[in-house]
mmCIF file of C-alpha atoms in Angstrom:
data_model
loop_
_atom_site.group_PDB
_atom_site.id
_atom_site.type_symbol
_atom_site.label_atom_id
_atom_site.label_comp_id
_atom_site.label_asym_id
_atom_site.label_seq_id
_atom_site.Cartn_x
_atom_site.Cartn_y
_atom_site.Cartn_z
ATOM 1 C CA MET A 1 -2.918 -0.921 12.399
ATOM 2 C CA THR A 2 -3.104 -2.992 9.232
ATOM 3 C CA THR A 3 -0.513 -2.674 6.473
ATOM 4 C CA ILE A 4 -0.801 -4.546 3.189
ATOM 5 C CA LEU A 5 1.667 -4.837 0.331
ATOM 6 C CA ALA A 6 0.006 -5.898 -2.915
ATOM 7 C CA HIS A 7 2.302 -7.560 -5.455
ATOM 8 C CA VAL A 8 0.713 -6.942 -8.844
ATOM 9 C CA ARG A 9 1.620 -8.058 -12.357
ATOM 10 C CA ILE A 10 -0.294 -6.300 -15.133
ATOM 11 C CA LYS A 11 -1.058 -7.475 -18.667
ATOM 12 C CA PRO A 12 1.238 -5.527 -21.036
ATOM 13 C CA ASP A 13 -1.654 -3.923 -22.929
ATOM 14 C CA ARG A 14 -3.334 -2.734 -19.682
ATOM 15 C CA LEU A 15 -0.560 -0.715 -18.027
ATOM 16 C CA ALA A 16 -2.065 2.722 -18.712
ATOM 17 C CA GLN A 17 -5.523 1.551 -17.617
ATOM 18 C CA PHE A 18 -4.111 0.167 -14.359
ATOM 19 C CA GLU A 19 -2.216 3.373 -13.565
ATOM 20 C CA ASP A 20 -5.333 5.474 -14.252
ATOM 21 C CA ILE A 21 -7.369 3.269 -11.910
ATOM 22 C CA GLU A 22 -4.698 3.498 -9.200
ATOM 23 C CA ARG A 23 -4.594 7.300 -9.446
ATOM 24 C CA ASP A 24 -8.366 7.455 -9.036
ATOM 25 C CA LEU A 25 -8.369 4.954 -6.162
ATOM 26 C CA ALA A 26 -5.597 6.793 -4.329
ATOM 27 C CA ARG A 27 -7.424 10.129 -4.644
ATOM 28 C CA ALA A 28 -10.788 8.709 -3.559
ATOM 29 C CA THR A 29 -9.278 6.696 -0.719
ATOM 30 C CA HIS A 30 -7.337 9.623 0.746
ATOM 31 C CA ALA A 31 -10.334 11.958 0.320
ATOM 32 C CA ASN A 32 -12.969 9.662 1.840
ATOM 33 C CA GLU A 33 -11.287 7.232 4.224
ATOM 34 C CA PRO A 34 -9.974 8.867 7.404
ATOM 35 C CA ASP A 35 -8.786 5.431 8.563
ATOM 36 C CA CYS A 36 -6.321 5.259 5.639
ATOM 37 C CA LEU A 37 -2.796 6.335 6.575
ATOM 38 C CA ARG A 38 -1.107 5.324 3.331
ATOM 39 C CA TYR A 39 -2.121 4.396 -0.211
ATOM 40 C CA GLU A 40 0.824 4.313 -2.591
ATOM 41 C CA CYS A 41 1.330 2.644 -5.958
ATOM 42 C CA TRP A 42 4.875 1.941 -7.130
ATOM 43 C CA ARG A 43 6.264 0.607 -10.413
ATOM 44 C CA ALA A 44 8.602 -2.310 -9.773
ATOM 45 C CA ALA A 45 11.919 -2.882 -11.560
ATOM 46 C CA GLU A 46 10.462 -5.980 -13.214
ATOM 47 C CA ALA A 47 8.467 -5.163 -16.362
ATOM 48 C CA ASN A 48 4.680 -4.935 -15.903
ATOM 49 C CA SER A 49 4.991 -5.278 -12.116
ATOM 50 C CA TYR A 50 3.791 -2.939 -9.382
ATOM 51 C CA TYR A 51 3.531 -2.716 -5.629
ATOM 52 C CA VAL A 52 0.637 -1.085 -3.825
ATOM 53 C CA LEU A 53 1.259 -0.206 -0.177
ATOM 54 C CA LEU A 54 -1.833 0.354 1.964
ATOM 55 C CA GLY A 55 -1.853 1.333 5.622
ATOM 56 C CA PHE A 56 -5.003 1.613 7.748
ATOM 57 C CA ARG A 57 -5.496 2.491 11.413
ATOM 58 C CA THR A 58 -7.508 -0.709 11.911
ATOM 59 C CA ALA A 59 -8.288 -3.946 10.102
ATOM 60 C CA ALA A 60 -11.878 -2.708 9.835
ATOM 61 C CA GLY A 61 -10.552 0.297 7.899
ATOM 62 C CA PHE A 62 -8.990 -2.045 5.358
ATOM 63 C CA TYR A 63 -12.168 -4.103 5.052
ATOM 64 C CA ASN A 64 -14.242 -0.922 4.654
ATOM 65 C CA HIS A 65 -11.861 0.179 1.894
ATOM 66 C CA GLN A 66 -12.401 -3.109 0.086
ATOM 67 C CA ILE A 67 -16.181 -2.567 0.009
ATOM 68 C CA SER A 68 -16.129 1.197 -0.596
ATOM 69 C CA PRO A 69 -18.103 2.490 -3.603
ATOM 70 C CA TRP A 70 -14.908 3.730 -5.334
ATOM 71 C CA HIS A 71 -13.154 0.383 -4.884
ATOM 72 C CA GLU A 72 -16.204 -1.596 -5.982
ATOM 73 C CA ALA A 73 -16.573 0.642 -9.064
ATOM 74 C CA HIS A 74 -13.039 -0.285 -10.185
ATOM 75 C CA LEU A 75 -13.060 -4.030 -9.473
ATOM 76 C CA GLU A 76 -13.997 -5.122 -12.983
ATOM 77 C CA GLY A 77 -11.343 -2.857 -14.510
ATOM 78 C CA LEU A 78 -8.706 -4.076 -12.073
ATOM 79 C CA PHE A 79 -9.429 -7.714 -12.837
ATOM 80 C CA GLU A 80 -9.165 -6.932 -16.564
ATOM 81 C CA CYS A 81 -5.669 -5.547 -15.893
ATOM 82 C CA PHE A 82 -4.308 -8.256 -13.589
ATOM 83 C CA ASP A 83 -2.039 -10.968 -14.851
ATOM 84 C CA SER A 84 -1.529 -11.920 -11.190
ATOM 85 C CA PHE A 85 -1.719 -10.364 -7.758
ATOM 86 C CA ARG A 86 -0.980 -11.305 -4.176
ATOM 87 C CA LEU A 87 -1.777 -9.490 -0.932
ATOM 88 C CA GLU A 88 0.768 -9.683 1.873
ATOM 89 C CA PHE A 89 0.215 -8.335 5.386
ATOM 90 C CA VAL A 90 3.470 -6.663 6.472
ATOM 91 C CA ASP A 91 4.860 -4.954 9.572
ATOM 92 C CA PRO A 92 7.256 -2.012 9.641
ATOM 93 C CA VAL A 93 10.491 -2.472 11.552
ATOM 94 C CA ASN A 94 10.359 0.026 14.395
ATOM 95 C CA GLY A 95 13.072 2.640 14.077
ATOM 96 C CA ALA A 96 13.980 1.657 10.529
ATOM 97 C CA GLY A 97 12.388 4.455 8.539
ATOM 98 C CA SER A 98 8.647 4.044 8.984
ATOM 99 C CA ASN A 99 6.458 5.642 11.591
ATOM 100 C CA LEU A 100 3.575 3.216 10.967
ATOM 101 C CA PRO A 101 2.605 1.003 13.908
ATOM 102 C CA SER A 102 2.683 -2.778 13.729
ATOM 103 C CA THR A 103 -0.108 -4.685 12.030
ATOM 104 C CA THR A 104 -2.866 -5.982 14.269
ATOM 105 C CA TYR A 105 -5.347 -8.655 13.286
ATOM 106 C CA GLU A 106 -8.643 -7.629 14.829
#
């Protein structure tokens, strides 16, 4: 299992564009990637900030997502939107609300 939390800050004039891209990516990912267990985009309390939570059965599933045609098609638009972003590999605490397994680094 591989779980990633993306910390994203968006340029103020690109918020709608970013949310449209995320909606499209979530739909395409869930429709075409059986290895994806979770793809969620959340607005943060801080202005112009978001979190994207991604969970894949394997690390290879995450890497395949990164090079998928739908992800590649949105890269330029995403980079236009980003003020900053950071990817963080995270692990759920067993028994504390998530049924996702721990992250493995294959």
